[in-house]
PDB file of C-alpha atoms in Angstrom:
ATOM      1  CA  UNK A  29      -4.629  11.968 -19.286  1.00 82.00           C
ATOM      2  CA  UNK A  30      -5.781   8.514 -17.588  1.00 90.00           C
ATOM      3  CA  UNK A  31      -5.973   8.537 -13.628  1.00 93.00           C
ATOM      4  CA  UNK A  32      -7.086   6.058 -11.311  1.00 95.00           C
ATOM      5  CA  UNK A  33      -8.117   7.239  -7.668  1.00 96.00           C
ATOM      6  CA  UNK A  34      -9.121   4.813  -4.739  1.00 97.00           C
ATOM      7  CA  UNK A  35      -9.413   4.506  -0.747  1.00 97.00           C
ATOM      8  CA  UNK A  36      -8.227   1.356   0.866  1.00 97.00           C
ATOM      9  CA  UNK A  37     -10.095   1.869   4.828  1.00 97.00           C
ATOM     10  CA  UNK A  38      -8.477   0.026   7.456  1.00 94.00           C
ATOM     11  CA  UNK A  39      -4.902   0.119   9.254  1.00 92.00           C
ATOM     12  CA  UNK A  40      -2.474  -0.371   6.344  1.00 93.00           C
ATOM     13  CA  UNK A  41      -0.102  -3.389   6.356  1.00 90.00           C
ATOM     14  CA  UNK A  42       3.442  -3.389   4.938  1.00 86.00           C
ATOM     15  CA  UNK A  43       4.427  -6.129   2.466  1.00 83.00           C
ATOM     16  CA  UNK A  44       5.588  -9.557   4.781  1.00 78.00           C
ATOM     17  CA  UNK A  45       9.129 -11.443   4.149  1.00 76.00           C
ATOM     18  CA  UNK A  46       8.801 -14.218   1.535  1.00 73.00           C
ATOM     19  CA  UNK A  47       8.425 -17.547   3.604  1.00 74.00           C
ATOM     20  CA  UNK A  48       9.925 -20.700   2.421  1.00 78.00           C
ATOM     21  CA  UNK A  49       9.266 -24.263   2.632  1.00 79.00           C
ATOM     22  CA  UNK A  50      10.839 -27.030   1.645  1.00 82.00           C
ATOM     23  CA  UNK A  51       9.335 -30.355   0.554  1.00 79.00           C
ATOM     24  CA  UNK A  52      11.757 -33.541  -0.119  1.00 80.00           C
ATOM     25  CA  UNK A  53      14.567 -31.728  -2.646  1.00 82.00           C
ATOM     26  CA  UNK A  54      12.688 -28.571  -3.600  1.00 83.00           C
ATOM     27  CA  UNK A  55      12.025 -25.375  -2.022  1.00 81.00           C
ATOM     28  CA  UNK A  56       8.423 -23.908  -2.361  1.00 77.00           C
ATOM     29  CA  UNK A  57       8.671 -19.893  -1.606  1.00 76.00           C
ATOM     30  CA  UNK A  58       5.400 -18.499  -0.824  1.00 71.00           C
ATOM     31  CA  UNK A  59       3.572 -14.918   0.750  1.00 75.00           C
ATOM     32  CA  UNK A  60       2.438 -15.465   4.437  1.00 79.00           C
ATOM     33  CA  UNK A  61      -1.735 -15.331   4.953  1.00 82.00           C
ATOM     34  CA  UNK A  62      -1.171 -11.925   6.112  1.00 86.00           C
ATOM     35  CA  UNK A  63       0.573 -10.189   3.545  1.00 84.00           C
ATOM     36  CA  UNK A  64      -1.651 -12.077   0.460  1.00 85.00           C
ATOM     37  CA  UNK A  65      -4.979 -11.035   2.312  1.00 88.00           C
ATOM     38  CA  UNK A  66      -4.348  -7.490   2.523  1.00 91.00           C
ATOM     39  CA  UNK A  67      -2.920  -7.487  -1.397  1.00 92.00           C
ATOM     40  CA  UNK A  68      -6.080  -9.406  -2.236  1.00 92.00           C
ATOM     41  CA  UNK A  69      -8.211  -5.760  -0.519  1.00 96.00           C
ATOM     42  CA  UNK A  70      -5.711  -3.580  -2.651  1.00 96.00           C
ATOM     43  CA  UNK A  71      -6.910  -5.761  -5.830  1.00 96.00           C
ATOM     44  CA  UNK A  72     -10.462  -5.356  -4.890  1.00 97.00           C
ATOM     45  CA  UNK A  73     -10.654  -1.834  -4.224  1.00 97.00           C
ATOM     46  CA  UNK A  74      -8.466  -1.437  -7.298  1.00 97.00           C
ATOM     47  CA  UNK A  75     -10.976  -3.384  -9.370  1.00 96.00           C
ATOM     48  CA  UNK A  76     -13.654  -1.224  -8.085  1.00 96.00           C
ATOM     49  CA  UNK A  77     -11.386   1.884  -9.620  1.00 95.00           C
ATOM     50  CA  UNK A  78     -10.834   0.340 -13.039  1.00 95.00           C
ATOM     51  CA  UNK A  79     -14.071  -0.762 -13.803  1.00 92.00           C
ATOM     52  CA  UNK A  80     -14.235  -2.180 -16.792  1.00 92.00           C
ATOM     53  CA  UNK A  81     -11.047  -0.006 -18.230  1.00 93.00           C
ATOM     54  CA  UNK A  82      -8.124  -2.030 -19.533  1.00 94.00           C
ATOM     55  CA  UNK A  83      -4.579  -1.847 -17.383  1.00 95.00           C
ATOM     56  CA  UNK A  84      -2.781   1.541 -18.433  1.00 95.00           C
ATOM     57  CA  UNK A  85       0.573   1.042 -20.226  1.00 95.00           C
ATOM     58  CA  UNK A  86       2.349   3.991 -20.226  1.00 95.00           C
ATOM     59  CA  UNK A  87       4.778   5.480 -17.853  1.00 96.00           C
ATOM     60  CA  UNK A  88       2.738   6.376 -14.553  1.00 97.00           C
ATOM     61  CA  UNK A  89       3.105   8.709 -11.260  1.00 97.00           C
ATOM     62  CA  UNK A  90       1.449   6.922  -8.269  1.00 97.00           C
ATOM     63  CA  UNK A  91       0.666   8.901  -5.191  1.00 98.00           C
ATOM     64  CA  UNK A  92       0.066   6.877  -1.854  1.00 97.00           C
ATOM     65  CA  UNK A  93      -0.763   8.591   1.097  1.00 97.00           C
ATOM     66  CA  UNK A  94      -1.337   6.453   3.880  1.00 97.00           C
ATOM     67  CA  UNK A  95      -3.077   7.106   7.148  1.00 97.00           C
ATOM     68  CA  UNK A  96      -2.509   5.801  10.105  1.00 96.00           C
ATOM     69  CA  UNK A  97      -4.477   5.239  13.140  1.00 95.00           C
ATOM     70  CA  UNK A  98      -2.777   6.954  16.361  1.00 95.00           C
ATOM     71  CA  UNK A  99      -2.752   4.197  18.887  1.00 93.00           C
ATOM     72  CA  UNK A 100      -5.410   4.057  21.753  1.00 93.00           C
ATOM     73  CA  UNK A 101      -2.842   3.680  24.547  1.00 94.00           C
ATOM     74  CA  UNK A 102      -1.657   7.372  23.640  1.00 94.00           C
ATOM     75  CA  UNK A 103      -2.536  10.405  26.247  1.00 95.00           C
ATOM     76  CA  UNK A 104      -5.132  12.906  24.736  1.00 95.00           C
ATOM     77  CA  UNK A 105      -2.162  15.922  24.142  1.00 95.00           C
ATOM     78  CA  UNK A 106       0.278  13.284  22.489  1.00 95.00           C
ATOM     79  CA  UNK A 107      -3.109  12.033  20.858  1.00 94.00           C
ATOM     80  CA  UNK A 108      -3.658  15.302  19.503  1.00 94.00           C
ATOM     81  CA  UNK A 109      -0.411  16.240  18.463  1.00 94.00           C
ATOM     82  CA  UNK A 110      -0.383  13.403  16.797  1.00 94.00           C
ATOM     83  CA  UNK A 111      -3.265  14.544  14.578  1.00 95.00           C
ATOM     84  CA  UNK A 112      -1.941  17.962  14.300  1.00 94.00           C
ATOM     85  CA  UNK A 113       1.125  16.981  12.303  1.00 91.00           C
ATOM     86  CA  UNK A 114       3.625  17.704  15.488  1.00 93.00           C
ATOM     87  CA  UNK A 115       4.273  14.214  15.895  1.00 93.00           C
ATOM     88  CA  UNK A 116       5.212  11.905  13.215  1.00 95.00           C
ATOM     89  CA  UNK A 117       4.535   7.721  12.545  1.00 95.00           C
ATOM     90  CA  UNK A 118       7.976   6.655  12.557  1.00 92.00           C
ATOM     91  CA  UNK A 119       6.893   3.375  13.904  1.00 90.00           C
ATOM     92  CA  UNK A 120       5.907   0.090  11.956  1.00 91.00           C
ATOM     93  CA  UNK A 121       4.690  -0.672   9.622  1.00 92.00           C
ATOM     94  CA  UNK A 122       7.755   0.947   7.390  1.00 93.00           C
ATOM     95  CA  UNK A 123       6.440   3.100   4.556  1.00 95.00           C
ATOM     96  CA  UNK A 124       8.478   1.075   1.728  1.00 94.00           C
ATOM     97  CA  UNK A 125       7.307  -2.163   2.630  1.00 94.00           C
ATOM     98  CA  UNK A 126       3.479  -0.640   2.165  1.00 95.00           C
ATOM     99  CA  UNK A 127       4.339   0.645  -0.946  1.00 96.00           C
ATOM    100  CA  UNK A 128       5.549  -2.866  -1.752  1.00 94.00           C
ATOM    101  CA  UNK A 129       2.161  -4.006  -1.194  1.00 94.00           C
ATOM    102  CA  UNK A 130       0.777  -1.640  -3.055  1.00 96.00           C
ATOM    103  CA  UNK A 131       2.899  -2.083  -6.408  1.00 95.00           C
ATOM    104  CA  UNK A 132       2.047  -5.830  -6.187  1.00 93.00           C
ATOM    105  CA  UNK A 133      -1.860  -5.517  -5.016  1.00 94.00           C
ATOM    106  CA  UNK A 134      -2.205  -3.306  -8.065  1.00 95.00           C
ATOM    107  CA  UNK A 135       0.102  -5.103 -10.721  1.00 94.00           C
ATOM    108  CA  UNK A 136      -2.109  -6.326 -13.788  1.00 94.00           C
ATOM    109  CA  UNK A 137      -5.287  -4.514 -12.819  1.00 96.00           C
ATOM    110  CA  UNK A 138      -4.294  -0.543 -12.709  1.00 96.00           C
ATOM    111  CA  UNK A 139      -1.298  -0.952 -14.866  1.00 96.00           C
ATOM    112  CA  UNK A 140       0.548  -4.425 -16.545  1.00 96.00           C
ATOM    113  CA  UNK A 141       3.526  -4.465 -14.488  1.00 95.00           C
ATOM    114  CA  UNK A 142       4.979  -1.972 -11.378  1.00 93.00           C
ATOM    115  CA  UNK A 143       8.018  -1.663 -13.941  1.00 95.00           C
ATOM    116  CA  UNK A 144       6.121   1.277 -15.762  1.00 96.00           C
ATOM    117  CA  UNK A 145       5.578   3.600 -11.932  1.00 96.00           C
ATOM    118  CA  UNK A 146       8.884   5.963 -13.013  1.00 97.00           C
ATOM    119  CA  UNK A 147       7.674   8.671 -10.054  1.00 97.00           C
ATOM    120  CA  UNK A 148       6.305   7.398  -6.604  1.00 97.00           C
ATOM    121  CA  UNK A 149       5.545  10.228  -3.886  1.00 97.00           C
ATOM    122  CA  UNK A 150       4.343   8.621  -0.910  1.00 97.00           C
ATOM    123  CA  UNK A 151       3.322  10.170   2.829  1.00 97.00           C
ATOM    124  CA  UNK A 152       2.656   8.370   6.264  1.00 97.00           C
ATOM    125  CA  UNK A 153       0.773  10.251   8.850  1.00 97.00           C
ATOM    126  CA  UNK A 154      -1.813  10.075  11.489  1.00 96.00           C
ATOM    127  CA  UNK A 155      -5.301  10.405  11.166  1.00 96.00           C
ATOM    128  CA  UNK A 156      -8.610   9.440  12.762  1.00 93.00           C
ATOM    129  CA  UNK A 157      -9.198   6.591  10.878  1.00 94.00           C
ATOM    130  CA  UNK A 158      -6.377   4.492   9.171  1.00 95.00           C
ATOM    131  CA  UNK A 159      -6.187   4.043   5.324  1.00 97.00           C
ATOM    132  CA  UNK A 160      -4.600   4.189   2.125  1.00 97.00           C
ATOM    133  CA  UNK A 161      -5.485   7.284  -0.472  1.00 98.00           C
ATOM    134  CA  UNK A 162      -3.955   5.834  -4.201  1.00 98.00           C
ATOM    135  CA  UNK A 163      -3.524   8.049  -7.456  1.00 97.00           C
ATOM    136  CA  UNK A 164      -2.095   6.392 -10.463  1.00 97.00           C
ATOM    137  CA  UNK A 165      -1.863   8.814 -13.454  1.00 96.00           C
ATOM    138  CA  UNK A 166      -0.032   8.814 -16.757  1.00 95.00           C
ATOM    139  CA  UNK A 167       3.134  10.640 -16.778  1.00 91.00           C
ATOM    140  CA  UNK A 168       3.350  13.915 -18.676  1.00 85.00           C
TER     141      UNK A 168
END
């Protein structure tokens, strides 16, 4: 059984709106800067991952975990609650619109298309150091 494991370091960024623009009669929809560099990292690190190894295509499980940074404004006791697990992120960025990011960073490099994820289990918590944890493995 095929699986793919890789770290993306940094604060983690959810997936942006499509933007639109519209020149004479047609409209041009586009990613913003923000939301195309960060799924441009997810490609790289996923790259690193694959090595040379072809895209999977069989059903997969992906497992994101991501970490969050708790904020520097925060008291030390909510600081370490925080890190202790007594205190949740439920703050931005939302947890569906990182996954988002993650389907699409990865689509064509870990696996041909996001269709074939049938199980996603996915965590957001704080930690010392923000990140994204990523394992991709064939379904049993």
């Amino acid at each position: 059984m095929m699986q793919i494991m890789f770290t993306v370091p940094g604060q983690p960024h959810g997936k942006g709106r499509p933007r639109f623009s519209r020149r004479e009669n047609f409209v041009k929809t586009y990613t913003d800067a923000k939301t195309a560099s960060y799924e441009d990292q997810i490609r790289f690190y996923s790259l690193q991952a694959m090595g040379s190894s072809e895209p999977l295509k069989t059903a997969l499980e992906a497992f994101i975990y991501v970490r969050l940074p708790v904020p520097k404004s925060y008291p030390k006791k909510r600081a370490e609650a925080c890190l202790s697990g007594s205190e949740w992120p439920c703050k931005k960025p939302d947890l569906d619109n990182i996954v988002k990011s993650y389907m699409d960073g990865m689509n064509g490099i870990v696996y041909v298309d996001d269709s074939q994820v049938v199980e996603i289990h996915t965590t957001k918590v704080y930690a010392e150091t923000g990140g994204v944890d990523v394992l991709i493995k064939e379904k049993e």
